[in-house]
Structure formats: C-alpha cells, structure tokens
Short mmCIF file of C-alpha atoms and ligand atoms in Angstrom, two decimals:
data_model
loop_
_atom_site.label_atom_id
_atom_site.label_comp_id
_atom_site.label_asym_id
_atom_site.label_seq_id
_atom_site.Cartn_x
_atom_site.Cartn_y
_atom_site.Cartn_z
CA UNK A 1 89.45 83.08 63.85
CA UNK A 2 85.78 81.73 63.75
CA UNK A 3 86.80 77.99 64.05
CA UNK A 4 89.46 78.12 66.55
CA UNK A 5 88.11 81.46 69.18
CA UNK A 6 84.87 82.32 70.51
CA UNK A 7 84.36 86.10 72.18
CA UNK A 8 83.58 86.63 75.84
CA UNK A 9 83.16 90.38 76.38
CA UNK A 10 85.05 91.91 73.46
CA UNK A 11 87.91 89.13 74.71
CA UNK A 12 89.11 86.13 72.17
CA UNK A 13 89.16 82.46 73.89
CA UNK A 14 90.40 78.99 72.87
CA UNK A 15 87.23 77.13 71.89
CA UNK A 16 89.07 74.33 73.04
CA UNK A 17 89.11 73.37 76.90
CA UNK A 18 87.61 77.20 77.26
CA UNK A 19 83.13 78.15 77.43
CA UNK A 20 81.08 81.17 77.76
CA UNK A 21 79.68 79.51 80.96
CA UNK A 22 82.87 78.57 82.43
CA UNK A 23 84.47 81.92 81.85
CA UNK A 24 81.14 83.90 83.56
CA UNK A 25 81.05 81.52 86.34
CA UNK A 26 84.89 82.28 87.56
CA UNK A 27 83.97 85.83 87.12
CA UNK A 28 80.64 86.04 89.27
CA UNK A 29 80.34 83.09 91.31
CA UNK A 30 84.07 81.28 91.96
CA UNK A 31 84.79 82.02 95.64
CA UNK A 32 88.69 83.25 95.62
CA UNK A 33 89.42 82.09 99.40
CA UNK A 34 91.94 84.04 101.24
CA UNK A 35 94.66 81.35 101.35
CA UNK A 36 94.44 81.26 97.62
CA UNK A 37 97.83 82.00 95.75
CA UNK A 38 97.41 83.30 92.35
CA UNK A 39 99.82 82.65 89.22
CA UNK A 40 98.74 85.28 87.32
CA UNK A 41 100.70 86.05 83.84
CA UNK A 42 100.21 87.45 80.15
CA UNK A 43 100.79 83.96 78.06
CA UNK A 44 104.61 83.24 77.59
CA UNK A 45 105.86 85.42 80.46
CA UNK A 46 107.18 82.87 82.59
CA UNK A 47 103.91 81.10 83.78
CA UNK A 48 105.28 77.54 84.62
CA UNK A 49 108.64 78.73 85.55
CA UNK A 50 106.62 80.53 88.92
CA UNK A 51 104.13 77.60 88.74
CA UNK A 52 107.40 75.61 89.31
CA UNK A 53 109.07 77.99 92.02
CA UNK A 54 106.06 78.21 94.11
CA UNK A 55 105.40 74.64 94.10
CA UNK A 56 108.72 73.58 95.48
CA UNK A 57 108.33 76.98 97.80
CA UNK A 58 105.77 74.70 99.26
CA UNK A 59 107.34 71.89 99.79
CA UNK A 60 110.40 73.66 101.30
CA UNK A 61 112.73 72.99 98.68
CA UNK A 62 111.89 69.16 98.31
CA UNK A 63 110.88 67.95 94.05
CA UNK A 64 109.22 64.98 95.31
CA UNK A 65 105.96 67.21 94.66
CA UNK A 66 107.02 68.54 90.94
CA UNK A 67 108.35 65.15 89.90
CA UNK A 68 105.39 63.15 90.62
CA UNK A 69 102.09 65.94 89.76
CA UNK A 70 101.64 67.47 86.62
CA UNK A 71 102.00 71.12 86.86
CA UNK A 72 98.73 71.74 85.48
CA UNK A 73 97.13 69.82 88.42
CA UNK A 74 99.49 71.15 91.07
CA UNK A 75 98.08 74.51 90.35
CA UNK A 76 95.19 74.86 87.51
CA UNK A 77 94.48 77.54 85.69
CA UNK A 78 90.95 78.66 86.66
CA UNK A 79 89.67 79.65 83.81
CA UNK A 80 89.70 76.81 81.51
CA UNK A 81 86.75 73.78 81.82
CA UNK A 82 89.54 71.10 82.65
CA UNK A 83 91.72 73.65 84.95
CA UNK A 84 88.43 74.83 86.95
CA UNK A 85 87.56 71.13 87.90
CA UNK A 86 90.78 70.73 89.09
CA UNK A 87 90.31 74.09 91.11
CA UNK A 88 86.89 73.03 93.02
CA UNK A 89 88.26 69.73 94.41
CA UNK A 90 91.57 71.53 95.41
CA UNK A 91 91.72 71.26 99.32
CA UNK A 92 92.99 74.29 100.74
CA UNK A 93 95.28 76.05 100.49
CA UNK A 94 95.30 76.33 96.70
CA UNK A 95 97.85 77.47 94.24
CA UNK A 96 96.02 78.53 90.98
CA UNK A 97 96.72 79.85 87.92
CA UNK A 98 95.26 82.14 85.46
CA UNK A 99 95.51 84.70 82.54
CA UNK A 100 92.90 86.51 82.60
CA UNK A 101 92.89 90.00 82.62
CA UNK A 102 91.92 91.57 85.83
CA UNK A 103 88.64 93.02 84.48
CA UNK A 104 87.48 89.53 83.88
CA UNK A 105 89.18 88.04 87.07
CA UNK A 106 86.42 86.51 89.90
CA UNK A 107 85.04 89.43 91.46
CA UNK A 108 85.38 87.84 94.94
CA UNK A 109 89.12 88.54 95.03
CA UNK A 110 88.01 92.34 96.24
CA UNK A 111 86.72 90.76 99.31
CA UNK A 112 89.80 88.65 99.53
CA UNK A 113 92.96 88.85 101.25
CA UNK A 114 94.04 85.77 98.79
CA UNK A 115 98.18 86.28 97.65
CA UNK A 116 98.83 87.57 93.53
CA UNK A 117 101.71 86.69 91.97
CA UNK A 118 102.35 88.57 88.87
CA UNK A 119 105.12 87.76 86.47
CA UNK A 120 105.55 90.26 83.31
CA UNK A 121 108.57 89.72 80.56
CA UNK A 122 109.83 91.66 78.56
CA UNK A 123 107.11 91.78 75.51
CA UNK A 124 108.92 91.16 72.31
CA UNK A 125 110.41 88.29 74.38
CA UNK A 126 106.30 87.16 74.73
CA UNK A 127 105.87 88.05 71.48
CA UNK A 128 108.11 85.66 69.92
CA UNK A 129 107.72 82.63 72.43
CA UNK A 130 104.24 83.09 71.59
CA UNK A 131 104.72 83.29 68.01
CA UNK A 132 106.66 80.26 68.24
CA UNK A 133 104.12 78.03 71.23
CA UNK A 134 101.05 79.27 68.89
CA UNK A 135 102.38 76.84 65.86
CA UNK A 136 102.70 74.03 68.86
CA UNK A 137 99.52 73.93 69.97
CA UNK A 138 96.26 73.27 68.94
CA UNK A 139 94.60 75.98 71.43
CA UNK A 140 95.77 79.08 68.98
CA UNK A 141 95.34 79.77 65.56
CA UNK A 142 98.57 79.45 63.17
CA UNK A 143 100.20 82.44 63.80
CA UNK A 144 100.83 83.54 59.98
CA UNK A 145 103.70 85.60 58.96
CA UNK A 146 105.99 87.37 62.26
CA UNK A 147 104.71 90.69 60.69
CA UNK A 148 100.92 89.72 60.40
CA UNK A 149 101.61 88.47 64.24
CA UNK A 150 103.08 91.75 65.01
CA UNK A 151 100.20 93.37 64.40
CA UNK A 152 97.75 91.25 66.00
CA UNK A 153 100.22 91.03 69.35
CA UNK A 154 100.37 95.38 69.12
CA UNK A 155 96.35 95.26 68.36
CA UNK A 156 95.45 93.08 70.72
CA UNK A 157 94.29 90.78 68.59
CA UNK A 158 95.07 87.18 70.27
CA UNK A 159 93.56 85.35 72.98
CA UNK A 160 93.28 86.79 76.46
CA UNK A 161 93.77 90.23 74.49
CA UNK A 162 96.12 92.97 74.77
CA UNK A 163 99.36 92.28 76.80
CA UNK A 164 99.40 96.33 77.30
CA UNK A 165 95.84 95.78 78.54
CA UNK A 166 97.00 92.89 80.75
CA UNK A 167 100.17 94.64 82.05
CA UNK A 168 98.64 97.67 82.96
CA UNK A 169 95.65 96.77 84.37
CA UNK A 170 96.87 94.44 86.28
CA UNK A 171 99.74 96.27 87.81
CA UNK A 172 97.04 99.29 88.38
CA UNK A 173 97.26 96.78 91.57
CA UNK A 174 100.82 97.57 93.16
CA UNK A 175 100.97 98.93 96.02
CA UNK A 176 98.38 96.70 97.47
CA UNK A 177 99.28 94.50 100.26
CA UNK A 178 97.90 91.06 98.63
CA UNK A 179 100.10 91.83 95.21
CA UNK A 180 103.44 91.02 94.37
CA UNK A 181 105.12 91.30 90.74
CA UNK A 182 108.12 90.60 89.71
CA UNK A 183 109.68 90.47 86.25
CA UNK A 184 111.15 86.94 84.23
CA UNK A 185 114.33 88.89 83.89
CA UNK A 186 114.83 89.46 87.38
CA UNK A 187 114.50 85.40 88.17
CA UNK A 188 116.91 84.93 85.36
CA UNK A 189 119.64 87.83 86.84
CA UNK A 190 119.10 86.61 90.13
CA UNK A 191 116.58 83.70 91.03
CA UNK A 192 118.10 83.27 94.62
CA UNK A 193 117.07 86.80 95.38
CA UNK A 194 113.98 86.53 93.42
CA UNK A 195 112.70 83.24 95.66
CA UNK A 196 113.73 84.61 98.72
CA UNK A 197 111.52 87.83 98.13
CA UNK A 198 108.44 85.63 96.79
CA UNK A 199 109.09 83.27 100.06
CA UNK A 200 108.77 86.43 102.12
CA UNK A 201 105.70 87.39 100.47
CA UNK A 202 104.21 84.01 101.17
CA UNK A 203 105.51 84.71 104.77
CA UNK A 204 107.11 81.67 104.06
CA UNK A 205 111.06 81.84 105.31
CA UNK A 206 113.47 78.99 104.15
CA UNK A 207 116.82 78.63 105.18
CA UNK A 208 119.19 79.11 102.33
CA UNK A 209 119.78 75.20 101.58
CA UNK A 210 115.89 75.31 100.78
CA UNK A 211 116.49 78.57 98.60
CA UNK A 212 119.00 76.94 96.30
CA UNK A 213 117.02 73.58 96.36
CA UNK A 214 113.94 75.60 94.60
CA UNK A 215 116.44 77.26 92.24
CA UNK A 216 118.47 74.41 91.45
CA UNK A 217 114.64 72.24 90.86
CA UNK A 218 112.94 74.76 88.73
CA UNK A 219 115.98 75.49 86.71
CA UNK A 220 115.06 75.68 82.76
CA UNK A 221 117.68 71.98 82.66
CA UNK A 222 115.44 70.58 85.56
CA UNK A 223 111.62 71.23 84.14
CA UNK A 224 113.09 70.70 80.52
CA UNK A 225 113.84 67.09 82.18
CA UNK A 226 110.51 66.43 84.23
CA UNK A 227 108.01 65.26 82.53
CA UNK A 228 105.74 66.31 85.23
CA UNK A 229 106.64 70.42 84.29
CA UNK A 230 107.60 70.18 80.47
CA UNK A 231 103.47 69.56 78.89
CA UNK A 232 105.28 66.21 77.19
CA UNK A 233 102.50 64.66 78.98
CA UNK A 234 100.07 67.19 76.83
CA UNK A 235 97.88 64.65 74.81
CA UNK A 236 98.17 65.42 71.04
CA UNK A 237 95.18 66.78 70.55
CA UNK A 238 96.79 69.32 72.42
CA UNK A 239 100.19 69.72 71.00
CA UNK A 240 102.28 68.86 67.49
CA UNK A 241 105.27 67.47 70.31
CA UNK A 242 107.17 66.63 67.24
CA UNK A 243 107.68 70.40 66.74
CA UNK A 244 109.18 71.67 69.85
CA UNK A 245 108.28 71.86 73.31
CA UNK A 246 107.28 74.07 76.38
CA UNK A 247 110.58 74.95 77.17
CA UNK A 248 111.58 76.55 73.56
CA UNK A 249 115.18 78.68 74.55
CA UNK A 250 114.43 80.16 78.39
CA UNK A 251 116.16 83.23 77.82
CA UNK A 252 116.12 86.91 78.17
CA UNK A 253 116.45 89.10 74.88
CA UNK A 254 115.62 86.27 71.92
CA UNK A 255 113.56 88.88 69.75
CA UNK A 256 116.68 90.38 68.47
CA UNK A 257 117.61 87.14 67.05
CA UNK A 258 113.66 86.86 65.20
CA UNK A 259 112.55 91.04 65.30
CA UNK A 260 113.75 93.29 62.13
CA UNK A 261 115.25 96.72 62.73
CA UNK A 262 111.87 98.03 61.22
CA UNK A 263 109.50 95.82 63.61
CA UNK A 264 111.43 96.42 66.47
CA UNK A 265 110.93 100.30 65.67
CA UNK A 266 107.07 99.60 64.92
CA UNK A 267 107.24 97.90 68.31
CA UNK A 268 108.74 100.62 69.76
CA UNK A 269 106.79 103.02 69.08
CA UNK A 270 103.36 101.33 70.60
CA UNK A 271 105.05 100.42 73.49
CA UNK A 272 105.73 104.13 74.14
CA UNK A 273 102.22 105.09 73.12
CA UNK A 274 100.53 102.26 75.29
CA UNK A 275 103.33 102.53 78.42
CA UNK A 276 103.78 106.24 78.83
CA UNK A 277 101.14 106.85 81.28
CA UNK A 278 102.20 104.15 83.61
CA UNK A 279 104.99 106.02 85.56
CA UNK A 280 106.96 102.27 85.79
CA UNK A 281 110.04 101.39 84.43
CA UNK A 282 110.82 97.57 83.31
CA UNK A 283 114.19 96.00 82.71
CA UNK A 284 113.43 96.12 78.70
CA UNK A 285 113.06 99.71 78.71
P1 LIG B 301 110.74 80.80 75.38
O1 LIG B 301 109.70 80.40 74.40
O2 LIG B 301 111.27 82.18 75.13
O3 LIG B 301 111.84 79.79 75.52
P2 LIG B 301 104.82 80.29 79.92
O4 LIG B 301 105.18 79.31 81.00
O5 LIG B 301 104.21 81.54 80.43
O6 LIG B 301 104.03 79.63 78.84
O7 LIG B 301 106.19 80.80 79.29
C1 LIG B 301 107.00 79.92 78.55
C2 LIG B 301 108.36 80.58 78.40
O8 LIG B 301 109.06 80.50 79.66
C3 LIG B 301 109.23 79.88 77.37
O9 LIG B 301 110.06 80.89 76.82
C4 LIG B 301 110.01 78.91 78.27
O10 LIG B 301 111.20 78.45 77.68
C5 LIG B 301 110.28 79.81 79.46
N1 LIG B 301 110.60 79.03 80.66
C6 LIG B 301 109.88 78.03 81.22
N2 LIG B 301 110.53 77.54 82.29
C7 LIG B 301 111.67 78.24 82.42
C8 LIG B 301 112.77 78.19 83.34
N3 LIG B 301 112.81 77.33 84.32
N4 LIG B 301 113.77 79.08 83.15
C9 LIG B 301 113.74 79.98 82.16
N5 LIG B 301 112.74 80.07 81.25
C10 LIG B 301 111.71 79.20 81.39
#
C-alpha cells in the first residue's frame, strides 16, 4: 500500500496522476457551475459506458465527437492532476467525471443547480471487473488472491473507499431535483429506455432515430472498436495493454462465473448488514 496509495482524509488515492493538493482544491475551491453534468460512479460500474452515452446525447446521436476525442478529454474526471486541467480549460457547458465520494465532492455543488448522473452495478459485478482492471493498470496495487480482494472490497479497503460508503451516501441524494441514478443493468435490459430517460433529465429530447444512434454508438462492439473510448490510447505507464483491456466482458452477472458458493455467502451477508437501512431495492437483490 505505501508505494502505490497516499491517504486523503481516512480515503486511499492513486499516487499516480492523484495529490493531496489537487484532491483539497476540488473539494474547497473548484467552482461546480450550474450547467455542469456530472459522471459520477463507484470504479467499474459503468463509468465510460455513461461517459459514452452522454457524449453522443450531446451531439444528438452523431459519433463524429466520440470517434475523434478521447473520452478522458471529452469529459475528465475532476479529481485527478491530468483530469482537473482538462476541467479548468473546459468551455461551458462541461461534462465531468468523478469518483469521489460525496463527502469529498466540491462543496460548491450545494449552491449548484449543476445535473448528477449516478450509475451503480451490481457490486460483485464491480468487484470482479475491478479485481480484474486492478492487475491492468498501474494506478492500483496487484490485487492478490480473489479472497484477500474480497475482503479489502467488503472493508473498504481500496481506493476511493467503500462502495457501500459510495452507494449510500451518494444516493442519500434521490429525490433531489439535480440527481438522477440509474443502474448498469437497466442500460443493459433496456438502453433505449434508459437514454431516453437520461435525455429527459438533460431536458434534452431526441427523436427516436437519435435514440438508437446513441445506443447503437456506445454499444460495448462500438467503444470496444474506438480507440477514442477503449483507454488503447492509455500510455504504458498506465496500462500492461498486453493483458486485457477496458472493455473486459460488458455483462451483467459475471461473479458467478469467478465468486465461490462460500464468498458469495460472505458477500451476502455484508451487503445485508451495510444495505438494510437504505429502504432501496437494486436489480441484484
Ligand atoms: P467488465 O470488467 O465487467 O467487463 P468503468 O467504465 O466504470 O471502469 O467500468 C468498466 C466496466 O464497464 C467493464 O466491465 C466494461 O466492460 C463495462 N463496459 C464499458 N463499456 C460498456 C458498454 N458499452 N456496454 C456494456 N458494458 C460496458
């Protein structure tokens, strides 16, 4: 842990691309506007997938956009050194990304009417993407064995912290007018339904020719394809490409193919502990 993470209040962080000062300027002094749109996501819950939908949202439909920008430029993630450059020079309106958890999210967003996205999946489905992108990339420490993982996924023990934490403190925030969340199993069961409701969120109508042109563009086929979408652009400091990509399996339920009887019980019985007091039901549950 010492090498690779450094701690920002009680939180673990990538030492690369990531700084104390960086992390307490977003959270005090970056100015959330209120035609920002926020990506917001644990890691491995579908991120680039809505990074991808609300960038051809924007363009009506049309991938000129998504097949000539790299995602990570189209909408940065805040938090990180690289991402918050990207985020200053952004002319308005902006579409930015981040995973931080909303204690640690700019403060300016309670004076803001600026749009949240939220995209949860089901967690053992984040557990094992993650599992699998934290071998990939140089930003996380070798995950170790799936059971020592386990434990540091149910503990919290992993950069940007809990994903119970995440999830419920960030959805502490439905019901507000400015927040919208929506689950990575509902754009896989129905992704035509699922753009048309984030469209109306925008208050952005498209006809349905538009609709089917963002589906069809950010398909899992179409950003495994686009070098733009698919981090093969990722220098290799970054990334070991020669040991998988981004775009791993894109689909719902792949834990029962890694998780054992007995860790899926272990996870089980956390996620009731950690969930109950919620009062929300999921697709996984
Ligand atoms: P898997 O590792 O399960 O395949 P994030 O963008 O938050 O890092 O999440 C990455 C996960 O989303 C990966 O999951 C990836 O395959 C999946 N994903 C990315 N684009 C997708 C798409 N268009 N359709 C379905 N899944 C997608």
């Amino acid at each position: 842990m010492a090498h690779k993470y450094f701690i920002y209040k009680g939180m673990q962080f990538p030492r690369l691309d990531y700084s104390l000062e960086v992390l307490s300027y977003v959270e005090n002094e970056f100015q959330v506007r209120d035609d920002d749109v926020f990506n917001i996501t644990y890691p491995k819950s579908g991120t680039n997938w809505m990074l991808e939908i609300l960038s051809l949202i924007r363009c009506g439909g049309d991938p000129s956009w998504v097949r000539s920008v790299l995602n990570w430029e189209r909408a940065p993630w805040v938090e990180n050194v690289p991402g918050l450059e990207v985020a200053l020079k952004y002319p308005p309106p902006r579409l930015l990304c981040s995973h931080l958890p909303v204690q640690l999210f700019p403060k300016s967003l309670q004076r803001s009417k600026a749009k949240i996205i939220y995209t949860l999946r089901c967690p053992k489905d984040v557990l094992v993407s993650l599992y699998h992108f934290s071998k990939l990339v140089h930003l996380f420490r070798d995950p170790g064995s799936l059971d020592s993982f386990l434990e540091d996924f149910l503990s919290g023990n992993l950069p940007y912290g809990s994903w119970f934490d995440h999830v419920t403190g960030w959805m502490g925030l439905k019901g507000k007018e400015n927040f919208f969340s929506i689950t990575y199993e509902e754009l896989q069961q129905d992704p035509w339904d699922s753009v048309r409701r984030i469209c109306h969120f925008l208050g952005k109508e498209l006809s349905e020719e538009q609709v089917a042109a963002v589906v069809e563009n950010a398909s899992f086929q179409s950003m495994k394809g686009n070098k733009m979408s698919n981090f093969s652009q990722l220098r290799d400091e970054y990334m070991k490409h020669q040991h998988g990509g981004l775009l791993r399996k894109g689909i719902c339920g792949d834990w029962r193919n890694h998780l054992s009887e007995a860790q899926s019980q272990r996870f089980d019985t956390v996620y009731r502990e950690r969930m109950q007091g919620l009062g929300m039901t999921f697709p996984w549950d």
